[in-house]
Amino acid sequence: MMKTSLIAVLVLSPIPAAAQFVPTLDPEPRVCPDRPPRPDWMENANVRDAHKNILVQQMYRAQGLNAVVETGDCSCETRFPSWSAVSDYYFENYAGLDRHEILERTSDYSGTANELRPTARAICEEQGNW
């Protein structure tokens, strides 16, 4: 009986249930809207080099979360610093790597960021900046 009622609600609702869960593509982030822009070289990169951009984005994400965890500060400047350090490090250490090596590094940075995220989130939520 309960299953039939739920189905009836979903089918007869004026707004389909799926439409209620569609994410919006709001270009303005809810937290720290004045984040530094990505470097021009990333914005203008060839589509075939998307894997390089993803690596740099994961490096940036890990850097910001690590800074929050290390300092206990979740200010916008700490969580979203300038891209210059990450960009410089990429060019000094990873720019010459092949696609496979880039994907390996991306996985490493993503893993690091994912490990740091719960601790950083707790700090940021406490400071109202998540």
XYZ file of N, CA and C in Angstrom:
390
model
N 0.826 -1.197 0.000
C 0.000 0.000 0.000
C 0.867 1.255 0.000
N 1.897 1.270 0.863
C 2.791 2.419 0.942
C 3.509 2.638 -0.379
N 3.934 1.571 -1.022
C 4.635 1.665 -2.299
C 3.729 2.275 -3.357
N 2.461 1.885 -3.394
C 1.506 2.427 -4.354
C 1.295 3.913 -4.106
N 1.216 4.323 -2.846
C 1.026 5.744 -2.520
C 2.216 6.567 -2.970
N 3.412 6.054 -2.758
C 4.611 6.766 -3.169
C 4.653 6.918 -4.683
N 4.337 5.876 -5.399
C 4.306 5.923 -6.858
C 3.268 6.939 -7.322
N 2.103 6.937 -6.697
C 1.055 7.882 -7.072
C 1.516 9.315 -6.845
N 2.201 9.562 -5.744
C 2.699 10.907 -5.455
C 3.710 11.333 -6.518
N 4.628 10.424 -6.866
C 5.640 10.758 -7.852
C 5.049 10.980 -9.232
N 4.077 10.161 -9.598
C 3.482 10.258 -10.926
C 2.518 11.432 -11.025
N 1.785 11.691 -9.974
C 0.759 12.721 -10.019
C 1.237 14.096 -9.571
N 2.464 14.184 -9.096
C 2.996 15.483 -8.664
C 3.070 16.425 -9.854
N 2.774 17.708 -9.636
C 2.852 18.668 -10.731
C 4.287 18.840 -11.245
N 5.282 18.641 -10.378
C 6.681 18.725 -10.789
C 7.264 17.324 -10.673
N 7.781 16.794 -11.756
C 8.361 15.459 -11.682
C 9.463 15.400 -10.625
N 9.544 14.283 -9.930
C 10.532 14.123 -8.873
C 11.945 14.333 -9.395
N 12.225 13.849 -10.575
C 13.568 13.993 -11.140
C 13.928 15.456 -11.325
N 12.963 16.279 -11.652
C 13.225 17.702 -11.871
C 13.633 18.397 -10.574
N 13.236 17.846 -9.442
C 13.573 18.441 -8.161
C 15.045 18.223 -7.814
N 15.720 17.315 -8.488
C 17.101 16.986 -8.172
C 18.078 17.412 -9.260
N 17.631 18.192 -10.207
C 18.503 18.644 -11.277
C 19.383 19.771 -10.744
N 20.712 19.617 -10.816
C 21.580 20.679 -10.309
C 21.524 21.903 -11.211
N 21.691 23.044 -10.594
C 21.743 24.263 -11.385
C 23.194 24.528 -11.754
N 23.381 25.215 -12.831
C 24.726 25.537 -13.278
C 25.026 26.995 -12.957
N 24.809 27.351 -11.706
C 25.060 28.711 -11.264
C 26.559 28.976 -11.319
N 26.989 29.954 -12.121
C 28.416 30.208 -12.261
C 29.051 30.819 -11.007
N 28.254 31.355 -10.124
C 28.741 31.993 -8.912
C 28.780 30.972 -7.772
N 29.982 30.667 -7.244
C 30.037 29.720 -6.128
C 29.368 30.308 -4.884
N 28.795 29.429 -4.076
C 28.121 29.868 -2.856
C 29.121 30.300 -1.789
N 30.288 29.674 -1.774
C 31.312 29.990 -0.787
C 32.479 30.662 -1.501
N 32.946 31.726 -0.955
C 34.091 32.470 -1.496
C 33.901 32.808 -2.977
N 32.926 33.637 -3.283
C 32.663 33.960 -4.692
C 33.798 34.719 -5.382
N 34.704 35.301 -4.619
C 35.814 36.051 -5.210
C 37.074 35.197 -5.334
N 36.888 33.934 -5.635
C 38.028 33.030 -5.802
C 38.910 33.515 -6.944
N 40.215 33.260 -6.828
C 41.092 33.645 -7.934
C 40.728 32.870 -9.199
N 40.768 33.524 -10.341
C 40.440 32.812 -11.587
C 41.548 31.823 -11.956
N 41.139 30.800 -12.681
C 42.133 29.849 -13.186
C 43.079 30.579 -14.131
N 44.315 30.106 -14.236
C 45.274 30.763 -15.148
C 44.785 30.733 -16.594
N 45.180 31.749 -17.348
C 44.785 31.840 -18.756
C 45.189 30.602 -19.544
N 46.371 30.059 -19.250
C 46.813 28.892 -20.014
C 45.862 27.711 -19.824
N 45.213 27.626 -18.662
C 44.232 26.562 -18.444
C 42.942 26.860 -19.194
N 42.515 28.104 -19.147
C 41.277 28.497 -19.814
C 41.374 28.327 -21.327
N 42.563 28.530 -21.861
C 42.754 28.492 -23.311
C 43.378 27.185 -23.798
N 43.421 26.184 -22.948
C 44.051 24.915 -23.319
C 43.235 24.178 -24.375
N 43.932 23.435 -25.176
C 43.307 22.596 -26.191
C 42.529 21.471 -25.500
N 41.414 21.084 -26.058
C 40.584 20.023 -25.482
C 41.380 18.727 -25.296
N 42.315 18.471 -26.183
C 43.132 17.251 -26.070
C 44.018 17.274 -24.836
N 44.181 18.437 -24.227
C 45.000 18.563 -23.024
C 44.170 18.670 -21.750
N 42.931 18.270 -21.823
C 42.039 18.372 -20.662
C 42.592 17.617 -19.458
N 43.269 16.503 -19.693
C 43.828 15.719 -18.584
C 44.859 16.547 -17.795
N 45.543 17.461 -18.450
C 46.507 18.330 -17.766
C 45.775 19.319 -16.855
N 44.691 19.887 -17.363
C 43.890 20.799 -16.546
C 43.318 20.096 -15.325
N 42.872 18.882 -15.511
C 42.297 18.137 -14.385
C 43.363 17.886 -13.326
N 44.580 17.557 -13.766
C 45.673 17.383 -12.803
C 45.880 18.664 -12.003
N 45.983 19.790 -12.673
C 46.235 21.057 -11.978
C 45.072 21.394 -11.048
N 43.849 21.118 -11.460
C 42.691 21.371 -10.595
C 42.754 20.507 -9.337
N 43.155 19.249 -9.476
C 43.269 18.375 -8.308
C 44.435 18.793 -7.414
N 45.509 19.265 -8.017
C 46.626 19.794 -7.236
C 46.163 20.998 -6.416
N 45.411 21.888 -7.053
C 44.899 23.095 -6.395
C 43.947 22.725 -5.259
N 43.083 21.772 -5.536
C 42.118 21.319 -4.517
C 42.854 20.754 -3.304
N 43.848 19.894 -3.550
C 44.617 19.289 -2.461
C 45.385 20.365 -1.687
N 45.943 21.340 -2.406
C 46.695 22.416 -1.763
C 45.806 23.203 -0.809
N 44.629 23.576 -1.270
C 43.721 24.360 -0.437
C 43.239 23.599 0.780
N 42.849 22.347 0.582
C 42.371 21.550 1.711
C 43.494 21.290 2.704
N 44.700 21.050 2.207
C 45.845 20.831 3.079
C 46.133 22.081 3.905
N 46.058 23.242 3.288
C 46.306 24.496 4.006
C 45.277 24.697 5.119
N 44.028 24.362 4.851
C 42.982 24.480 5.869
C 43.293 23.553 7.043
N 43.642 22.310 6.753
C 43.924 21.336 7.808
C 45.160 21.745 8.608
N 46.217 22.177 7.910
C 47.456 22.550 8.600
C 47.300 23.776 9.485
N 46.535 24.768 9.019
C 46.425 26.027 9.755
C 45.206 26.091 10.671
N 44.201 25.252 10.403
C 42.954 25.348 11.160
C 42.147 26.566 10.759
N 42.522 27.192 9.656
C 41.858 28.403 9.167
C 41.174 28.105 7.842
N 39.910 28.487 7.738
C 39.180 28.256 6.492
C 38.763 29.577 5.853
N 39.623 30.546 5.940
C 39.330 31.802 5.244
C 39.408 31.539 3.749
N 38.801 32.410 2.979
C 38.821 32.244 1.518
C 40.251 32.257 0.985
N 41.107 33.078 1.575
C 42.493 33.162 1.123
C 43.248 31.860 1.369
N 42.911 31.172 2.440
C 43.570 29.898 2.755
C 43.018 28.784 1.885
N 41.724 28.706 1.805
C 41.091 27.608 1.064
C 41.241 27.759 -0.446
N 41.220 28.994 -0.936
C 41.319 29.256 -2.372
C 42.434 30.264 -2.636
N 43.688 29.815 -2.535
C 44.811 30.731 -2.749
C 45.010 31.036 -4.235
N 46.011 31.813 -4.518
C 46.389 32.077 -5.905
C 46.747 30.751 -6.575
N 46.543 30.698 -7.872
C 46.885 29.498 -8.642
C 48.379 29.440 -8.968
N 49.120 30.490 -8.690
C 50.501 30.571 -9.158
C 51.395 29.459 -8.632
N 51.320 29.111 -7.356
C 52.183 28.058 -6.800
C 51.912 26.716 -7.474
N 50.637 26.388 -7.640
C 50.278 25.114 -8.279
C 50.686 25.125 -9.748
N 50.440 26.228 -10.416
C 50.793 26.339 -11.823
C 52.302 26.208 -12.012
N 53.067 26.913 -11.182
C 54.530 26.830 -11.266
C 55.014 25.409 -11.004
N 54.460 24.776 -9.986
C 54.874 23.413 -9.643
C 54.559 22.445 -10.786
N 53.402 22.621 -11.400
C 53.030 21.783 -12.543
C 54.072 21.914 -13.656
N 54.405 23.142 -14.032
C 55.347 23.345 -15.133
C 56.757 22.852 -14.793
N 57.149 22.982 -13.526
C 58.475 22.528 -13.115
C 58.582 21.006 -13.027
N 57.480 20.335 -12.708
C 57.562 18.905 -12.395
C 56.748 17.971 -13.286
N 55.669 18.464 -13.884
C 54.756 17.547 -14.568
C 54.489 17.855 -16.038
N 54.825 19.019 -16.510
C 54.459 19.432 -17.870
C 54.986 18.472 -18.938
N 56.114 17.841 -18.687
C 56.696 16.947 -19.682
C 56.231 15.505 -19.597
N 55.353 15.201 -18.673
C 54.892 13.822 -18.504
C 53.927 13.426 -19.610
N 53.877 12.127 -19.894
C 52.913 11.646 -20.876
C 51.539 11.502 -20.218
N 50.544 11.248 -21.044
C 49.151 11.178 -20.574
C 48.974 10.191 -19.427
N 49.567 9.014 -19.549
C 49.433 7.983 -18.510
C 50.008 8.472 -17.175
N 51.166 9.095 -17.221
C 51.786 9.604 -15.999
C 50.958 10.734 -15.389
N 50.392 11.589 -16.244
C 49.521 12.676 -15.764
C 48.313 12.082 -15.037
N 47.716 11.045 -15.620
C 46.544 10.427 -14.998
C 46.903 9.796 -13.655
N 48.095 9.219 -13.540
C 48.542 8.653 -12.261
C 48.673 9.749 -11.210
N 49.304 10.862 -11.580
C 49.472 11.978 -10.638
C 48.112 12.552 -10.246
N 47.205 12.637 -11.216
C 45.860 13.141 -10.927
C 45.184 12.269 -9.875
N 45.298 10.980 -10.031
C 44.719 10.047 -9.062
C 45.338 10.241 -7.681
N 46.640 10.442 -7.634
C 47.326 10.661 -6.356
C 46.807 11.922 -5.667
N 46.727 13.019 -6.411
C 46.259 14.278 -5.823
C 44.789 14.198 -5.427
N 44.002 13.527 -6.235
C 42.587 13.364 -5.909
C 42.431 12.570 -4.615
N 43.226 11.510 -4.482
C 43.198 10.707 -3.251
C 43.592 11.525 -2.038
N 44.633 12.332 -2.186
C 45.073 13.189 -1.086
C 43.971 14.166 -0.699
N 43.372 14.813 -1.686
C 42.295 15.770 -1.413
C 41.117 15.080 -0.737
N 40.776 13.890 -1.194
C 39.651 13.163 -0.601
C 39.932 12.765 0.841
N 41.187 12.472 1.161
C 41.553 12.150 2.547
C 41.467 13.387 3.441
N 41.857 14.534 2.917
C 41.853 15.777 3.687
C 40.463 16.378 3.841
N 39.576 16.072 2.913
C 38.268 16.725 2.843
C 37.449 16.654 4.136
N 37.305 15.486 4.777
C 36.470 15.463 5.990
C 36.996 16.370 7.105
N 38.292 16.391 7.310
C 38.867 17.247 8.348
C 38.717 18.711 7.971
N 39.014 19.036 6.715
C 38.877 20.418 6.254
C 37.417 20.859 6.326
N 36.524 19.972 5.963
C 35.101 20.332 5.994
C 34.650 20.657 7.409
N 35.082 19.867 8.379
C 34.699 20.127 9.770
C 35.208 21.505 10.210
N 36.433 21.830 9.855
C 37.001 23.139 10.199
C 36.198 24.245 9.515
N 35.929 24.069 8.246
C 35.221 25.095 7.482
C 33.774 25.264 7.935
N 33.107 24.168 8.228
C 31.733 24.261 8.693
C 31.676 25.004 10.032
N 32.639 24.721 10.895
C 32.689 25.409 12.185
C 32.868 26.922 11.993
N 33.583 27.300 10.939
C 33.831 28.723 10.671
C 32.813 29.305 9.674
N 31.808 28.493 9.288
C 30.746 28.981 8.408
C 31.194 29.236 6.983
N 32.181 28.454 6.534
C 32.724 28.701 5.203
C 32.793 27.424 4.374
N 31.764 26.609 4.446
C 31.715 25.405 3.616
C 30.591 25.542 2.671
